[in-house]
mmCIF file of C-alpha atoms and ligand atoms in Angstrom:
data_model
loop_
_atom_site.group_PDB
_atom_site.id
_atom_site.type_symbol
_atom_site.label_atom_id
_atom_site.label_comp_id
_atom_site.label_asym_id
_atom_site.label_seq_id
_atom_site.Cartn_x
_atom_site.Cartn_y
_atom_site.Cartn_z
ATOM 1 C CA MET G 1 -17.936 34.077 -59.502
ATOM 2 C CA LEU G 2 -20.103 33.940 -56.136
ATOM 3 C CA ILE G 3 -19.952 38.184 -55.386
ATOM 4 C CA LYS G 4 -22.314 39.440 -53.087
ATOM 5 C CA ASN G 5 -23.447 43.381 -55.555
ATOM 6 C CA SER G 6 -25.024 42.176 -58.507
ATOM 7 C CA THR G 7 -23.584 43.407 -61.590
ATOM 8 C CA LYS G 8 -25.393 42.175 -65.147
ATOM 9 C CA THR G 9 -22.739 39.569 -65.200
ATOM 10 C CA GLU G 10 -22.460 38.943 -61.543
ATOM 11 C CA GLN G 11 -25.859 37.536 -61.234
ATOM 12 C CA CYS G 12 -25.491 35.824 -64.586
ATOM 13 C CA GLU G 13 -22.049 33.828 -62.758
ATOM 14 C CA GLN G 14 -23.657 33.584 -59.552
ATOM 15 C CA ALA G 15 -27.166 31.877 -61.643
ATOM 16 C CA MET G 16 -23.521 29.022 -62.901
ATOM 17 C CA PRO G 17 -22.805 25.822 -60.623
ATOM 18 C CA LYS G 18 -21.084 26.633 -56.948
ATOM 19 C CA PRO G 19 -17.733 24.355 -57.483
ATOM 20 C CA LYS G 20 -17.828 21.586 -54.944
ATOM 21 C CA VAL G 21 -15.185 20.752 -52.261
ATOM 22 C CA TYR G 22 -15.146 16.953 -50.622
ATOM 23 C CA ILE G 23 -13.915 18.517 -46.533
ATOM 24 C CA THR G 24 -12.205 14.724 -44.939
ATOM 25 C CA ARG G 25 -12.924 16.088 -41.330
ATOM 26 C CA GLU G 26 -14.881 18.457 -39.537
ATOM 27 C CA ILE G 27 -13.053 21.776 -39.916
ATOM 28 C CA PRO G 28 -13.948 25.349 -36.912
ATOM 29 C CA ASP G 29 -16.577 26.836 -37.721
ATOM 30 C CA ARG G 30 -14.790 30.096 -38.350
ATOM 31 C CA GLY G 31 -13.335 28.526 -41.704
ATOM 32 C CA LEU G 32 -16.168 25.783 -42.373
ATOM 33 C CA ASN G 33 -19.812 28.575 -42.542
ATOM 34 C CA LYS G 34 -16.925 30.314 -45.126
ATOM 35 C CA ILE G 35 -16.460 27.281 -47.295
ATOM 36 C CA LYS G 36 -20.559 26.437 -46.924
ATOM 37 C CA GLN G 37 -20.887 30.037 -48.649
ATOM 38 C CA TYR G 38 -19.157 30.361 -51.781
ATOM 39 C CA PHE G 39 -19.386 26.494 -52.415
ATOM 40 C CA ASP G 40 -21.794 23.307 -52.640
ATOM 41 C CA THR G 41 -19.203 21.468 -49.392
ATOM 42 C CA GLU G 42 -19.278 18.209 -48.972
ATOM 43 C CA VAL G 43 -18.219 16.734 -44.769
ATOM 44 C CA TRP G 44 -16.525 13.994 -43.842
ATOM 45 C CA PRO G 45 -18.934 13.977 -41.249
ATOM 46 C CA GLU G 46 -16.722 11.081 -38.938
ATOM 47 C CA TYR G 47 -13.219 11.742 -36.306
ATOM 48 C CA ALA G 48 -11.526 9.218 -37.524
ATOM 49 C CA PRO G 49 -10.041 10.394 -41.709
ATOM 50 C CA PRO G 50 -12.090 8.130 -43.881
ATOM 51 C CA PRO G 51 -10.509 5.394 -46.318
ATOM 52 C CA LYS G 52 -8.370 6.609 -48.703
ATOM 53 C CA LYS G 53 -10.999 4.554 -49.985
ATOM 54 C CA ILE G 54 -13.741 7.601 -49.881
ATOM 55 C CA ILE G 55 -10.950 9.854 -50.821
ATOM 56 C CA ILE G 56 -10.861 8.644 -53.814
ATOM 57 C CA GLU G 57 -14.803 7.626 -54.225
ATOM 58 C CA LYS G 58 -15.154 12.009 -53.697
ATOM 59 C CA VAL G 59 -13.118 13.704 -55.612
ATOM 60 C CA LYS G 60 -14.485 11.947 -58.706
ATOM 61 C CA ASP G 61 -16.817 15.186 -59.094
ATOM 62 C CA ALA G 62 -14.769 17.666 -56.428
ATOM 63 C CA ASP G 63 -13.079 21.222 -58.330
ATOM 64 C CA ALA G 64 -11.400 21.581 -54.306
ATOM 65 C CA LEU G 65 -10.413 18.992 -51.765
ATOM 66 C CA VAL G 66 -9.948 20.316 -48.509
ATOM 67 C CA SER G 67 -6.650 17.896 -46.452
ATOM 68 C CA LEU G 68 -5.343 17.676 -43.116
ATOM 69 C CA LEU G 69 -1.780 16.290 -42.352
ATOM 70 C CA SER G 70 -2.695 12.826 -42.188
ATOM 71 C CA ASP G 71 -4.749 12.713 -45.684
ATOM 72 C CA LYS G 72 -2.241 10.339 -47.969
ATOM 73 C CA ILE G 73 -2.915 12.380 -51.490
ATOM 74 C CA ASP G 74 -1.072 11.324 -54.345
ATOM 75 C CA SER G 75 -1.504 10.424 -57.987
ATOM 76 C CA GLU G 76 -3.854 7.911 -56.699
ATOM 77 C CA VAL G 77 -6.051 10.330 -55.427
ATOM 78 C CA PHE G 78 -4.663 12.822 -58.533
ATOM 79 C CA ASP G 79 -6.025 9.773 -61.441
ATOM 80 C CA ALA G 80 -10.159 9.622 -59.272
ATOM 81 C CA GLY G 81 -10.508 13.202 -60.198
ATOM 82 C CA PRO G 82 -10.066 14.269 -62.920
ATOM 83 C CA LYS G 83 -11.946 17.852 -62.157
ATOM 84 C CA LEU G 84 -10.275 18.208 -59.432
ATOM 85 C CA LYS G 85 -7.553 22.547 -59.664
ATOM 86 C CA ILE G 86 -7.095 23.078 -56.050
ATOM 87 C CA ILE G 87 -6.092 21.499 -52.707
ATOM 88 C CA SER G 88 -6.277 23.328 -48.513
ATOM 89 C CA GLN G 89 -4.598 21.909 -46.593
ATOM 90 C CA ILE G 90 -5.142 22.534 -43.121
ATOM 91 C CA ALA G 91 -1.770 22.542 -41.632
ATOM 92 C CA VAL G 92 1.631 24.077 -42.417
ATOM 93 C CA GLY G 93 3.501 20.768 -43.235
ATOM 94 C CA PHE G 94 2.624 19.556 -46.373
ATOM 95 C CA ASP G 95 5.136 15.881 -46.219
ATOM 96 C CA ASN G 96 1.775 14.318 -46.643
ATOM 97 C CA ILE G 97 1.073 15.670 -50.229
ATOM 98 C CA ASP G 98 2.811 14.476 -53.216
ATOM 99 C CA VAL G 99 2.969 18.713 -54.858
ATOM 100 C CA LYS G 100 5.643 17.192 -57.840
ATOM 101 C CA GLU G 101 2.633 15.222 -59.360
ATOM 102 C CA ALA G 102 0.384 18.224 -58.063
ATOM 103 C CA THR G 103 2.217 20.524 -60.380
ATOM 104 C CA LYS G 104 3.122 18.196 -63.367
ATOM 105 C CA ARG G 105 -0.947 17.933 -63.034
ATOM 106 C CA GLY G 106 -1.501 21.923 -62.467
ATOM 107 C CA ILE G 107 -3.474 20.818 -59.487
ATOM 108 C CA TYR G 108 -2.411 23.587 -56.620
ATOM 109 C CA VAL G 109 -1.334 23.696 -53.520
ATOM 110 C CA THR G 110 -2.035 25.687 -50.368
ATOM 111 C CA ASN G 111 -1.263 25.462 -46.678
ATOM 112 C CA THR G 112 -2.258 27.569 -43.193
ATOM 113 C CA PRO G 113 1.364 28.908 -42.781
ATOM 114 C CA GLU G 114 2.475 32.222 -39.919
ATOM 115 C CA VAL G 115 -0.801 31.869 -37.506
ATOM 116 C CA LEU G 116 0.175 28.920 -36.373
ATOM 117 C CA THR G 117 4.043 29.783 -35.507
ATOM 118 C CA ASP G 118 4.150 31.533 -32.218
ATOM 119 C CA THR G 119 1.108 28.777 -30.662
ATOM 120 C CA THR G 120 3.532 25.907 -32.117
ATOM 121 C CA ALA G 121 6.351 27.196 -30.054
ATOM 122 C CA ASP G 122 4.692 28.070 -27.487
ATOM 123 C CA PHE G 123 3.839 23.649 -27.114
ATOM 124 C CA ALA G 124 7.559 23.417 -28.296
ATOM 125 C CA TRP G 125 8.752 25.084 -25.034
ATOM 126 C CA ALA G 126 5.952 23.445 -22.800
ATOM 127 C CA LEU G 127 7.586 19.996 -24.058
ATOM 128 C CA LEU G 128 10.982 21.238 -22.582
ATOM 129 C CA MET G 129 9.922 22.876 -19.579
ATOM 130 C CA ALA G 130 7.244 19.975 -18.634
ATOM 131 C CA VAL G 131 10.597 17.499 -19.685
ATOM 132 C CA ALA G 132 13.086 19.634 -17.726
ATOM 133 C CA ARG G 133 11.272 20.326 -14.796
ATOM 134 C CA ARG G 134 9.144 16.754 -14.442
ATOM 135 C CA VAL G 135 6.129 18.437 -14.570
ATOM 136 C CA VAL G 136 3.414 15.212 -16.081
ATOM 137 C CA GLU G 137 5.885 13.471 -13.651
ATOM 138 C CA ALA G 138 5.161 15.936 -10.634
ATOM 139 C CA ASP G 139 1.745 15.140 -10.475
ATOM 140 C CA LYS G 140 1.340 11.889 -11.245
ATOM 141 C CA TYR G 141 3.585 11.397 -7.539
ATOM 142 C CA VAL G 142 0.795 13.773 -7.029
ATOM 143 C CA ARG G 143 -1.934 11.805 -8.135
ATOM 144 C CA THR G 144 -0.854 8.178 -7.276
ATOM 145 C CA GLY G 145 -0.612 8.890 -3.703
ATOM 146 C CA LYS G 146 3.485 9.014 -3.850
ATOM 147 C CA TRP G 147 3.845 11.973 -1.970
ATOM 148 C CA LYS G 148 4.673 11.510 1.065
ATOM 149 C CA VAL G 149 6.774 13.845 2.500
ATOM 150 C CA ALA G 150 6.371 17.548 2.966
ATOM 151 C CA TRP G 151 9.589 18.702 1.341
ATOM 152 C CA HIS G 152 12.660 16.719 0.571
ATOM 153 C CA PRO G 153 16.107 18.621 -1.084
ATOM 154 C CA GLU G 154 16.412 15.674 -3.380
ATOM 155 C CA MET G 155 12.856 15.440 -4.725
ATOM 156 C CA LEU G 156 12.207 15.794 -8.003
ATOM 157 C CA GLN G 157 15.129 16.801 -9.317
ATOM 158 C CA GLY G 158 14.795 18.656 -12.686
ATOM 159 C CA ARG G 159 17.402 20.453 -15.391
ATOM 160 C CA ASP G 160 17.145 24.373 -14.955
ATOM 161 C CA ILE G 161 16.017 26.098 -18.211
ATOM 162 C CA TRP G 162 17.268 29.905 -17.619
ATOM 163 C CA SER G 163 20.885 29.859 -18.553
ATOM 164 C CA ALA G 164 21.127 26.713 -20.027
ATOM 165 C CA THR G 165 22.097 26.969 -24.592
ATOM 166 C CA ILE G 166 19.223 25.911 -26.184
ATOM 167 C CA GLY G 167 20.013 24.331 -29.390
ATOM 168 C CA VAL G 168 17.337 24.961 -32.570
ATOM 169 C CA VAL G 169 16.956 23.130 -35.645
ATOM 170 C CA GLY G 170 16.366 24.217 -38.461
ATOM 171 C CA ALA G 171 15.983 28.625 -37.814
ATOM 172 C CA GLY G 172 12.548 29.302 -39.863
ATOM 173 C CA ARG G 173 9.478 30.512 -38.238
ATOM 174 C CA ILE G 174 8.963 28.054 -35.893
ATOM 175 C CA GLY G 175 12.463 27.998 -34.814
ATOM 176 C CA TYR G 176 12.320 31.946 -34.356
ATOM 177 C CA ALA G 177 9.728 32.159 -32.782
ATOM 178 C CA VAL G 178 11.116 29.294 -30.274
ATOM 179 C CA ALA G 179 14.485 30.955 -29.674
ATOM 180 C CA LYS G 180 13.103 34.171 -29.162
ATOM 181 C CA ARG G 181 10.897 33.012 -25.860
ATOM 182 C CA ALA G 182 14.368 31.351 -25.105
ATOM 183 C CA THR G 183 15.972 34.951 -24.502
ATOM 184 C CA GLY G 184 13.288 35.570 -21.529
ATOM 185 C CA PHE G 185 15.280 32.478 -20.276
ATOM 186 C CA SER G 186 18.567 33.826 -20.823
ATOM 187 C CA MET G 187 19.590 31.272 -22.753
ATOM 188 C CA LYS G 188 22.250 31.253 -25.104
ATOM 189 C CA ILE G 189 21.920 30.645 -28.779
ATOM 190 C CA LEU G 190 22.458 28.783 -30.771
ATOM 191 C CA TYR G 191 20.857 27.714 -34.435
ATOM 192 C CA TYR G 192 21.861 25.300 -37.778
ATOM 193 C CA ASP G 193 20.148 25.852 -41.021
ATOM 194 C CA VAL G 194 21.184 24.642 -44.757
ATOM 195 C CA ILE G 195 20.364 28.571 -45.668
ATOM 196 C CA PRO G 196 21.709 31.468 -43.268
ATOM 197 C CA ARG G 197 19.348 33.273 -41.488
ATOM 198 C CA PRO G 198 20.809 36.741 -40.302
ATOM 199 C CA GLU G 199 17.433 38.157 -38.695
ATOM 200 C CA ILE G 200 17.621 34.988 -35.748
ATOM 201 C CA GLU G 201 21.220 36.626 -35.430
ATOM 202 C CA ARG G 202 20.368 40.172 -35.433
ATOM 203 C CA ASP G 203 17.459 39.685 -32.990
ATOM 204 C CA PHE G 204 18.818 37.036 -30.562
ATOM 205 C CA GLY G 205 22.555 36.851 -30.622
ATOM 206 C CA ALA G 206 21.767 33.406 -31.953
ATOM 207 C CA LYS G 207 25.210 31.283 -33.224
ATOM 208 C CA LYS G 208 25.194 29.591 -36.567
ATOM 209 C CA VAL G 209 27.297 25.867 -36.209
ATOM 210 C CA ASP G 210 26.838 23.092 -37.901
ATOM 211 C CA LEU G 211 24.313 20.139 -37.184
ATOM 212 C CA ASP G 212 27.436 18.410 -34.968
ATOM 213 C CA THR G 213 28.770 20.885 -32.614
ATOM 214 C CA LEU G 214 25.455 21.427 -32.173
ATOM 215 C CA LEU G 215 24.596 18.337 -30.723
ATOM 216 C CA ARG G 216 27.076 18.226 -28.405
ATOM 217 C CA GLU G 217 26.830 21.522 -27.268
ATOM 218 C CA SER G 218 22.905 22.002 -26.313
ATOM 219 C CA ASP G 219 21.096 21.607 -23.283
ATOM 220 C CA PHE G 220 17.927 21.148 -25.520
ATOM 221 C CA VAL G 221 18.048 20.650 -28.391
ATOM 222 C CA CYS G 222 14.371 21.571 -30.259
ATOM 223 C CA LEU G 223 12.714 19.970 -33.855
ATOM 224 C CA HIS G 224 11.491 22.683 -36.240
ATOM 225 C CA VAL G 225 12.515 21.353 -40.435
ATOM 226 C CA PRO G 226 9.940 19.940 -42.464
ATOM 227 C CA LEU G 227 10.109 16.766 -43.535
ATOM 228 C CA MET G 228 12.232 16.145 -46.884
ATOM 229 C CA LYS G 229 13.861 13.227 -47.339
ATOM 230 C CA GLU G 230 17.126 15.246 -46.936
ATOM 231 C CA THR G 231 14.971 15.459 -43.289
ATOM 232 C CA PHE G 232 14.176 12.326 -42.963
ATOM 233 C CA HIS G 233 16.291 10.340 -39.722
ATOM 234 C CA LEU G 234 17.806 13.499 -39.023
ATOM 235 C CA ILE G 235 18.718 12.451 -35.856
ATOM 236 C CA ASN G 236 20.171 9.543 -35.288
ATOM 237 C CA GLU G 237 21.516 6.784 -33.099
ATOM 238 C CA GLU G 238 24.679 8.909 -34.521
ATOM 239 C CA LYS G 239 23.912 12.202 -33.854
ATOM 240 C CA LEU G 240 22.023 11.341 -30.565
ATOM 241 C CA ARG G 241 25.389 9.756 -29.567
ATOM 242 C CA LEU G 242 27.147 13.422 -29.571
ATOM 243 C CA MET G 243 24.706 14.891 -27.261
ATOM 244 C CA LYS G 244 24.771 15.699 -23.673
ATOM 245 C CA LYS G 245 23.373 12.731 -21.682
ATOM 246 C CA THR G 246 22.239 15.797 -19.456
ATOM 247 C CA ALA G 247 19.669 17.084 -22.561
ATOM 248 C CA TYR G 248 16.482 17.029 -24.022
ATOM 249 C CA LEU G 249 15.326 16.800 -27.583
ATOM 250 C CA ILE G 250 11.862 18.616 -28.842
ATOM 251 C CA ASN G 251 10.186 17.517 -31.603
ATOM 252 C CA ASN G 252 6.375 19.175 -32.495
ATOM 253 C CA ALA G 253 8.113 19.090 -36.634
ATOM 254 C CA ARG G 254 7.654 15.806 -37.884
ATOM 255 C CA GLY G 255 8.493 12.199 -36.265
ATOM 256 C CA PRO G 256 10.492 11.005 -39.416
ATOM 257 C CA VAL G 257 13.164 13.560 -38.478
ATOM 258 C CA VAL G 258 13.906 11.373 -35.384
ATOM 259 C CA ASP G 259 14.655 7.764 -35.572
ATOM 260 C CA GLU G 260 12.459 6.586 -32.843
ATOM 261 C CA LYS G 261 14.488 2.866 -32.489
ATOM 262 C CA ALA G 262 17.534 5.345 -32.152
ATOM 263 C CA LEU G 263 16.139 7.571 -29.132
ATOM 264 C CA TYR G 264 14.291 4.122 -26.713
ATOM 265 C CA LYS G 265 17.972 3.611 -26.525
ATOM 266 C CA ALA G 266 19.198 7.342 -25.690
ATOM 267 C CA LEU G 267 16.384 7.755 -23.392
ATOM 268 C CA LYS G 268 16.684 3.666 -22.152
ATOM 269 C CA GLU G 269 20.413 3.393 -22.143
ATOM 270 C CA GLY G 270 20.301 6.853 -20.853
ATOM 271 C CA TRP G 271 22.952 8.699 -23.773
ATOM 272 C CA ILE G 272 20.362 11.672 -23.131
ATOM 273 C CA ALA G 273 18.518 12.975 -20.294
ATOM 274 C CA GLY G 274 14.309 12.931 -21.749
ATOM 275 C CA ALA G 275 12.319 14.024 -24.738
ATOM 276 C CA GLY G 276 9.498 15.943 -25.332
ATOM 277 C CA LEU G 277 7.446 14.688 -28.838
ATOM 278 C CA ASP G 278 4.704 15.741 -30.037
ATOM 279 C CA VAL G 279 4.814 13.978 -33.317
ATOM 280 C CA PHE G 280 6.111 9.960 -34.172
ATOM 281 C CA GLU G 281 6.655 8.135 -36.851
ATOM 282 C CA GLN G 282 3.326 6.358 -36.447
ATOM 283 C CA GLU G 283 -0.191 8.277 -36.102
ATOM 284 C CA PRO G 284 -1.077 7.881 -33.499
ATOM 285 C CA THR G 285 1.400 5.532 -32.289
ATOM 286 C CA PRO G 286 0.475 2.261 -30.939
ATOM 287 C CA THR G 287 -0.086 1.936 -27.445
ATOM 288 C CA ASP G 288 3.492 -0.416 -27.214
ATOM 289 C CA ASN G 289 5.309 1.909 -28.543
ATOM 290 C CA PRO G 290 8.586 1.393 -25.974
ATOM 291 C CA LEU G 291 9.137 5.418 -25.656
ATOM 292 C CA LEU G 292 5.738 4.812 -23.832
ATOM 293 C CA LYS G 293 7.132 4.303 -20.663
ATOM 294 C CA LEU G 294 9.846 5.943 -20.188
ATOM 295 C CA ASP G 295 9.313 8.642 -16.885
ATOM 296 C CA ASN G 296 11.913 10.886 -19.283
ATOM 297 C CA VAL G 297 9.379 10.923 -22.085
ATOM 298 C CA VAL G 298 7.159 13.693 -22.239
ATOM 299 C CA VAL G 299 4.557 12.667 -25.246
ATOM 300 C CA ALA G 300 1.224 15.149 -26.276
ATOM 301 C CA PRO G 301 -0.905 13.889 -29.747
ATOM 302 C CA HIS G 302 0.222 16.258 -32.368
ATOM 303 C CA ILE G 303 -1.038 19.693 -31.088
ATOM 304 C CA SER G 304 1.254 21.885 -31.239
ATOM 305 C CA SER G 305 -0.949 24.036 -33.361
ATOM 306 C CA ALA G 306 -4.141 23.159 -31.468
ATOM 307 C CA SER G 307 -5.752 26.003 -29.656
ATOM 308 C CA TYR G 308 -8.665 28.048 -30.593
ATOM 309 C CA GLU G 309 -7.597 30.862 -31.571
ATOM 310 C CA THR G 310 -5.484 28.803 -34.237
ATOM 311 C CA ARG G 311 -6.923 26.720 -35.373
ATOM 312 C CA SER G 312 -9.959 28.898 -36.082
ATOM 313 C CA GLN G 313 -7.446 30.628 -38.532
ATOM 314 C CA MET G 314 -6.121 28.043 -40.012
ATOM 315 C CA ALA G 315 -10.071 27.025 -40.356
ATOM 316 C CA GLU G 316 -10.162 30.556 -42.364
ATOM 317 C CA MET G 317 -6.848 30.069 -44.226
ATOM 318 C CA VAL G 318 -8.123 27.209 -46.073
ATOM 319 C CA ALA G 319 -11.284 29.454 -46.500
ATOM 320 C CA ASP G 320 -9.511 32.554 -48.081
ATOM 321 C CA ASN G 321 -7.299 30.422 -50.405
ATOM 322 C CA LEU G 322 -9.758 28.425 -51.793
ATOM 323 C CA ILE G 323 -12.126 32.137 -52.578
ATOM 324 C CA ALA G 324 -8.688 33.346 -54.181
ATOM 325 C CA PHE G 325 -8.339 30.415 -56.627
ATOM 326 C CA PHE G 326 -11.525 29.693 -57.528
ATOM 327 C CA GLN G 327 -11.951 34.255 -58.500
ATOM 328 C CA LYS G 328 -8.905 33.665 -60.598
ATOM 329 C CA LYS G 329 -6.760 35.551 -58.094
ATOM 330 C CA LYS G 330 -3.631 33.984 -57.078
ATOM 331 C CA PRO G 331 -3.986 31.527 -53.701
ATOM 332 C CA PRO G 332 -1.898 33.266 -50.700
ATOM 333 C CA ASN G 333 -0.055 30.714 -49.275
ATOM 334 C CA LEU G 334 0.226 28.718 -52.936
ATOM 335 C CA VAL G 335 2.871 26.273 -51.356
ATOM 336 C CA ASN G 336 3.701 25.540 -55.939
ATOM 337 C CA PRO G 337 4.500 28.483 -57.598
ATOM 338 C CA ASP G 338 5.065 26.982 -60.779
ATOM 339 C CA VAL G 339 1.625 25.577 -61.352
ATOM 340 C CA MET G 340 0.621 28.386 -62.375
ATOM 341 C CA LYS G 341 2.558 28.510 -65.367
ATOM 342 C CA VAL G 342 0.788 24.273 -66.408
ATOM 343 C CA ARG G 343 -2.606 26.108 -65.562
ATOM 344 C CA PRO G 344 -3.155 29.764 -65.515
ATOM 345 C CA LEU G 345 -5.834 31.215 -63.579
HETATM 346 C C1 GLV O 401 0.914 20.389 -38.179
HETATM 347 O O1 GLV O 401 1.803 19.290 -37.894
HETATM 348 C C2 GLV O 401 0.793 20.912 -39.233
HETATM 349 O O2 GLV O 401 1.647 21.494 -39.898
HETATM 350 O O3 GLV O 401 1.201 22.162 -39.318
#
């Protein structure tokens, strides 16, 4: 389909209607323009997500759907979209999509891994440094006129990052990139993963330990696991009680990996020193979430991959996955390869 240098067959193909794509939000131009070039494209125009009933209505005649991690894509959507062949998600995580059901129905699912790895690792570090060195508190301190004494030996003391122990929970691509940064701070690196990750051991001298040991020994616990039923509330009250009183928890993976109620108790009662959170059990998190009242918590609205460069690349990958599929090639970031048995290309 849709190729520029026209042979006869291609001319014929060009005359065929373009496949229809529904995109649930504006995505950066680099991807959007590419999609528009190849597809009959409709985009939900608002900043807020489309209600589910809109997605259901729009998939009725869509061949493809571009989804965000906040869109729930399940049987209800699949039932409504008899022509739906591919879901191209603009995120690495895809816990919002019922992939098993999609596979059964022959619907391809793709994501945007790798391009966001370093950007996301940078942000884990931004949270880590902000909470350990009290950057947000210090900013407020200056702006609200609390800075009345030029310098005091006990003003806004935090915790050292350099030479501390970092515990990486989930040592896939992002966990690896977080550990890489830790070497620049002369840190001891522990990791926990369900599979051995020889590359993080070989490259950064990281030591594999069980989760309880990691929690007991780390000064910074960084979560980099996908959300699955095995990782739901992986960090609960029992696990938080294992951590050092001086330790920090950093979560820019998925909110439900941490039991937020238990985390609040841990922070309020001083079982741990602080937390850096880019993700929440409910997003957006309600403004009355008690965690937001605590000074030892640094928060962000799920923006770990939000750099101009990375979001543009993610948008382009979304386009490339769609284009490959409709050119009968395996999409480069297919998350359910078994689907090819159900609907061969
Ligand atoms: C963001 O959280 C992503 O999964 O890409």
